[in-house]
PDB file of C-alpha atoms and ligand atoms in Angstrom:
ATOM      1  CA  MET A   1     -14.670 -43.200  14.431  1.00 87.00           C
ATOM      2  CA  ASP A   2     -14.761 -43.448  10.604  1.00 95.00           C
ATOM      3  CA  GLU A   3     -16.962 -40.517   9.387  1.00 94.00           C
ATOM      4  CA  THR A   4     -18.220 -42.309   6.062  1.00 97.00           C
ATOM      5  CA  CYS A   5     -19.435 -45.384   7.844  1.00 98.00           C
ATOM      6  CA  LEU A   6     -23.053 -45.701   8.266  1.00 98.00           C
ATOM      7  CA  PHE A   7     -22.831 -47.843  12.015  1.00 98.00           C
ATOM      8  CA  CYS A   8     -20.243 -45.474  13.238  1.00 98.00           C
ATOM      9  CA  LYS A   9     -22.895 -42.712  12.741  1.00 98.00           C
ATOM     10  CA  ILE A  10     -25.516 -44.713  14.738  1.00 98.00           C
ATOM     11  CA  ILE A  11     -22.663 -45.634  17.451  1.00 98.00           C
ATOM     12  CA  ALA A  12     -22.403 -41.938  17.812  1.00 97.00           C
ATOM     13  CA  GLY A  13     -26.976 -40.986  17.925  1.00 97.00           C
ATOM     14  CA  GLU A  14     -26.138 -39.289  14.761  1.00 97.00           C
ATOM     15  CA  ILE A  15     -28.278 -41.415  12.646  1.00 98.00           C
ATOM     16  CA  SER A  16     -30.945 -42.953  15.045  1.00 98.00           C
ATOM     17  CA  SER A  17     -31.689 -46.498  15.659  1.00 98.00           C
ATOM     18  CA  ASP A  18     -34.101 -48.889  17.570  1.00 98.00           C
ATOM     19  CA  LYS A  19     -30.846 -49.092  20.657  1.00 98.00           C
ATOM     20  CA  VAL A  20     -31.706 -52.987  22.527  1.00 98.00           C
ATOM     21  CA  TYR A  21     -28.163 -52.728  24.530  1.00 98.00           C
ATOM     22  CA  GLU A  22     -25.291 -50.543  24.414  1.00 98.00           C
ATOM     23  CA  ASP A  23     -21.985 -50.590  26.835  1.00 98.00           C
ATOM     24  CA  GLU A  24     -18.571 -48.938  26.488  1.00 98.00           C
ATOM     25  CA  THR A  25     -17.286 -51.603  24.522  1.00 97.00           C
ATOM     26  CA  VAL A  26     -20.894 -52.764  22.360  1.00 98.00           C
ATOM     27  CA  VAL A  27     -23.969 -51.488  20.518  1.00 98.00           C
ATOM     28  CA  ALA A  28     -26.557 -53.412  19.351  1.00 98.00           C
ATOM     29  CA  PHE A  29     -29.817 -51.974  17.641  1.00 98.00           C
ATOM     30  CA  ARG A  30     -32.820 -53.518  15.715  1.00 98.00           C
ATOM     31  CA  ASP A  31     -32.396 -54.410  11.828  1.00 98.00           C
ATOM     32  CA  ILE A  32     -34.186 -51.407   9.795  1.00 98.00           C
ATOM     33  CA  ASN A  33     -34.683 -54.457   7.040  1.00 98.00           C
ATOM     34  CA  PRO A  34     -35.801 -57.027   9.705  1.00 98.00           C
ATOM     35  CA  GLN A  35     -35.353 -60.707   8.374  1.00 98.00           C
ATOM     36  CA  ALA A  36     -36.764 -62.347  11.557  1.00 98.00           C
ATOM     37  CA  SER A  37     -38.865 -61.423  13.839  1.00 98.00           C
ATOM     38  CA  THR A  38     -36.169 -60.913  16.080  1.00 98.00           C
ATOM     39  CA  HIS A  39     -33.044 -58.858  14.076  1.00 98.00           C
ATOM     40  CA  VAL A  40     -30.140 -57.545  15.702  1.00 98.00           C
ATOM     41  CA  LEU A  41     -27.118 -56.144  14.817  1.00 99.00           C
ATOM     42  CA  VAL A  42     -24.778 -56.255  17.876  1.00 99.00           C
ATOM     43  CA  VAL A  43     -21.322 -54.206  16.601  1.00 98.00           C
ATOM     44  CA  PRO A  44     -17.853 -53.414  18.596  1.00 98.00           C
ATOM     45  CA  ARG A  45     -17.643 -49.381  19.090  1.00 98.00           C
ATOM     46  CA  LYS A  46     -13.866 -49.800  16.980  1.00 98.00           C
ATOM     47  CA  HIS A  47     -15.239 -49.682  13.525  1.00 98.00           C
ATOM     48  CA  ILE A  48     -13.262 -52.647  12.250  1.00 98.00           C
ATOM     49  CA  PRO A  49     -14.669 -52.622   8.243  1.00 98.00           C
ATOM     50  CA  ARG A  50     -14.595 -56.764   8.259  1.00 98.00           C
ATOM     51  CA  ILE A  51     -14.606 -59.035  10.589  1.00 98.00           C
ATOM     52  CA  VAL A  52     -11.140 -60.430   8.705  1.00 98.00           C
ATOM     53  CA  ASP A  53      -9.610 -56.796   8.994  1.00 98.00           C
ATOM     54  CA  ALA A  54      -9.576 -57.893  12.746  1.00 98.00           C
ATOM     55  CA  THR A  55      -5.985 -58.014  14.059  1.00 98.00           C
ATOM     56  CA  GLU A  56      -4.912 -60.346  17.289  1.00 98.00           C
ATOM     57  CA  ASP A  57      -5.349 -57.487  19.571  1.00 98.00           C
ATOM     58  CA  ASP A  58      -9.023 -57.378  18.350  1.00 98.00           C
ATOM     59  CA  SER A  59      -9.399 -61.407  19.272  1.00 98.00           C
ATOM     60  CA  ALA A  60     -10.644 -60.430  23.343  1.00 98.00           C
ATOM     61  CA  LEU A  61     -13.195 -57.779  21.766  1.00 98.00           C
ATOM     62  CA  LEU A  62     -14.932 -60.204  18.968  1.00 98.00           C
ATOM     63  CA  GLY A  63     -15.360 -62.420  21.932  1.00 98.00           C
ATOM     64  CA  GLU A  64     -17.290 -59.775  23.719  1.00 98.00           C
ATOM     65  CA  VAL A  65     -19.556 -58.821  20.586  1.00 98.00           C
ATOM     66  CA  ALA A  66     -20.494 -62.656  20.485  1.00 98.00           C
ATOM     67  CA  TYR A  67     -21.061 -63.150  23.855  1.00 98.00           C
ATOM     68  CA  ARG A  68     -22.872 -60.162  24.127  1.00 98.00           C
ATOM     69  CA  ALA A  69     -24.987 -61.283  20.731  1.00 98.00           C
ATOM     70  CA  ALA A  70     -25.874 -64.682  23.038  1.00 98.00           C
ATOM     71  CA  GLN A  71     -26.860 -62.465  25.843  1.00 98.00           C
ATOM     72  CA  ILE A  72     -28.856 -60.452  23.271  1.00 98.00           C
ATOM     73  CA  ALA A  73     -30.566 -63.244  22.320  1.00 98.00           C
ATOM     74  CA  ARG A  74     -31.490 -64.761  25.488  1.00 98.00           C
ATOM     75  CA  LYS A  75     -33.363 -61.365  26.257  1.00 98.00           C
ATOM     76  CA  GLU A  76     -34.875 -60.934  23.394  1.00 98.00           C
ATOM     77  CA  GLY A  77     -36.229 -64.833  23.880  1.00 98.00           C
ATOM     78  CA  VAL A  78     -34.748 -66.466  21.130  1.00 98.00           C
ATOM     79  CA  GLY A  79     -32.085 -67.913  23.231  1.00 97.00           C
ATOM     80  CA  ASP A  80     -33.019 -71.876  22.447  1.00 98.00           C
ATOM     81  CA  SER A  81     -33.127 -71.428  18.854  1.00 98.00           C
ATOM     82  CA  PHE A  82     -31.320 -68.310  16.639  1.00 98.00           C
ATOM     83  CA  ARG A  83     -28.733 -67.517  13.562  1.00 98.00           C
ATOM     84  CA  MET A  84     -25.792 -65.751  14.284  1.00 98.00           C
ATOM     85  CA  VAL A  85     -24.261 -64.182  11.386  1.00 98.00           C
ATOM     86  CA  VAL A  86     -21.585 -62.129  10.278  1.00 98.00           C
ATOM     87  CA  ASN A  87     -20.897 -61.787   6.480  1.00 98.00           C
ATOM     88  CA  ASN A  88     -17.768 -61.157   4.743  1.00 98.00           C
ATOM     89  CA  GLY A  89     -17.171 -58.867   1.521  1.00 98.00           C
ATOM     90  CA  ALA A  90     -19.586 -57.900  -0.793  1.00 98.00           C
ATOM     91  CA  ASP A  91     -20.301 -61.431  -2.808  1.00 97.00           C
ATOM     92  CA  ALA A  92     -21.044 -63.323   1.226  1.00 98.00           C
ATOM     93  CA  GLY A  93     -23.979 -60.189   1.775  1.00 97.00           C
ATOM     94  CA  GLN A  94     -22.303 -57.405   3.480  1.00 98.00           C
ATOM     95  CA  SER A  95     -23.256 -53.944   2.702  1.00 98.00           C
ATOM     96  CA  VAL A  96     -22.026 -51.934   6.117  1.00 98.00           C
ATOM     97  CA  PHE A  97     -18.139 -52.155   5.813  1.00 98.00           C
ATOM     98  CA  HIS A  98     -18.118 -52.148   9.947  1.00 98.00           C
ATOM     99  CA  VAL A  99     -18.484 -55.251  11.749  1.00 98.00           C
ATOM    100  CA  HIS A 100     -21.365 -56.215  12.977  1.00 98.00           C
ATOM    101  CA  PHE A 101     -23.062 -59.892  14.565  1.00 98.00           C
ATOM    102  CA  HIS A 102     -26.518 -60.253  12.980  1.00 98.00           C
ATOM    103  CA  ILE A 103     -28.667 -62.023  15.341  1.00 98.00           C
ATOM    104  CA  LEU A 104     -31.944 -63.800  13.686  1.00 98.00           C
ATOM    105  CA  GLY A 105     -34.819 -65.742  15.764  1.00 98.00           C
ATOM    106  CA  GLY A 106     -38.020 -66.288  15.624  1.00 98.00           C
ATOM    107  CA  ARG A 107     -38.717 -68.647  12.855  1.00 97.00           C
ATOM    108  CA  ARG A 108     -37.007 -71.660  11.747  1.00 96.00           C
ATOM    109  CA  MET A 109     -33.965 -71.279   9.458  1.00 96.00           C
ATOM    110  CA  GLY A 110     -32.695 -73.332   6.743  1.00 96.00           C
ATOM    111  CA  TRP A 111     -29.299 -74.380   6.211  1.00 97.00           C
ATOM    112  CA  PRO A 112     -27.356 -74.457   3.817  1.00 96.00           C
ATOM    113  CA  PRO A 113     -28.176 -70.516   3.539  1.00 92.00           C
ATOM    114  CA  GLY A 114     -28.620 -68.825   0.718  1.00 83.00           C
TER     115      GLY A 114
HETATM  116  P1  5GP B 201     -24.798 -56.597   5.518  1.00 79.78           P
HETATM  117  O1  5GP B 201     -25.440 -56.898   5.024  1.00 79.78           O
HETATM  118  O2  5GP B 201     -23.546 -55.942   5.919  1.00 79.78           O
HETATM  119  O3  5GP B 201     -24.495 -58.168   6.561  1.00 79.78           O
HETATM  120  O4  5GP B 201     -25.804 -55.900   7.070  1.00 79.78           O
HETATM  121  C1  5GP B 201     -26.399 -54.949   7.303  1.00 79.78           C
HETATM  122  C2  5GP B 201     -27.272 -54.873   8.004  1.00 79.78           C
HETATM  123  O5  5GP B 201     -27.207 -53.345   7.873  1.00 79.78           O
HETATM  124  C3  5GP B 201     -28.840 -54.818   6.847  1.00 79.78           C
HETATM  125  O6  5GP B 201     -29.259 -56.314   7.016  1.00 79.78           O
HETATM  126  C4  5GP B 201     -29.542 -54.014   6.645  1.00 79.78           C
HETATM  127  O7  5GP B 201     -30.634 -54.160   6.362  1.00 79.78           O
HETATM  128  C5  5GP B 201     -29.318 -53.103   7.863  1.00 79.78           C
HETATM  129  N1  5GP B 201     -29.156 -51.638   7.841  1.00 79.78           N
HETATM  130  C6  5GP B 201     -28.292 -50.672   6.352  1.00 79.78           C
HETATM  131  N2  5GP B 201     -28.573 -49.529   6.951  1.00 79.78           N
HETATM  132  C7  5GP B 201     -29.193 -49.607   8.449  1.00 79.78           C
HETATM  133  C8  5GP B 201     -29.603 -48.544   9.127  1.00 79.78           C
HETATM  134  O8  5GP B 201     -29.842 -47.210   8.686  1.00 79.78           O
HETATM  135  N3  5GP B 201     -29.768 -48.728  10.159  1.00 79.78           N
HETATM  136  C9  5GP B 201     -30.232 -50.672  10.456  1.00 79.78           C
HETATM  137  N4  5GP B 201     -30.630 -50.321  11.865  1.00 79.78           N
HETATM  138  N5  5GP B 201     -30.131 -50.954  10.225  1.00 79.78           N
HETATM  139  C10 5GP B 201     -29.407 -51.057   8.844  1.00 79.78           C
HETATM  140 ZN1   ZN B 202     -17.870 -48.055  11.996  1.00 79.78          ZN
END
């Protein structure tokens, strides 16, 4: 755990959140500022700041987070149409430096993203 990390504190239960899923590897909770009717953040318990900081040893973990994110999208009822997003770095829109997969669904998505 990184003591300064917001998502580590959410994972530890030190900051409350609306959790939709958790197991020994992955935690998922609703975004506090949702950008779609379904907006869930899916994170590994392990603190990895950006996806680019992951090592080869983390590759199975990242696969598990992506797999779980898709299953959560299905459970949320948006399995047929959703956007899975990972922002890497401040200029790409990352504001919390603990790897997270956004699941956005329930509205039509534009492309290219802003
Ligand atoms: P990023 O911009 O890093 O890709 O995504 C971070 C996300 O975390 C944002 O969508 C933001 O709304 C969300 N967020 C920030 N603080 C909190 C919080 O305290 N609780 C929850 N549930 N989400 C948060
Ligand atoms: Zn963290």
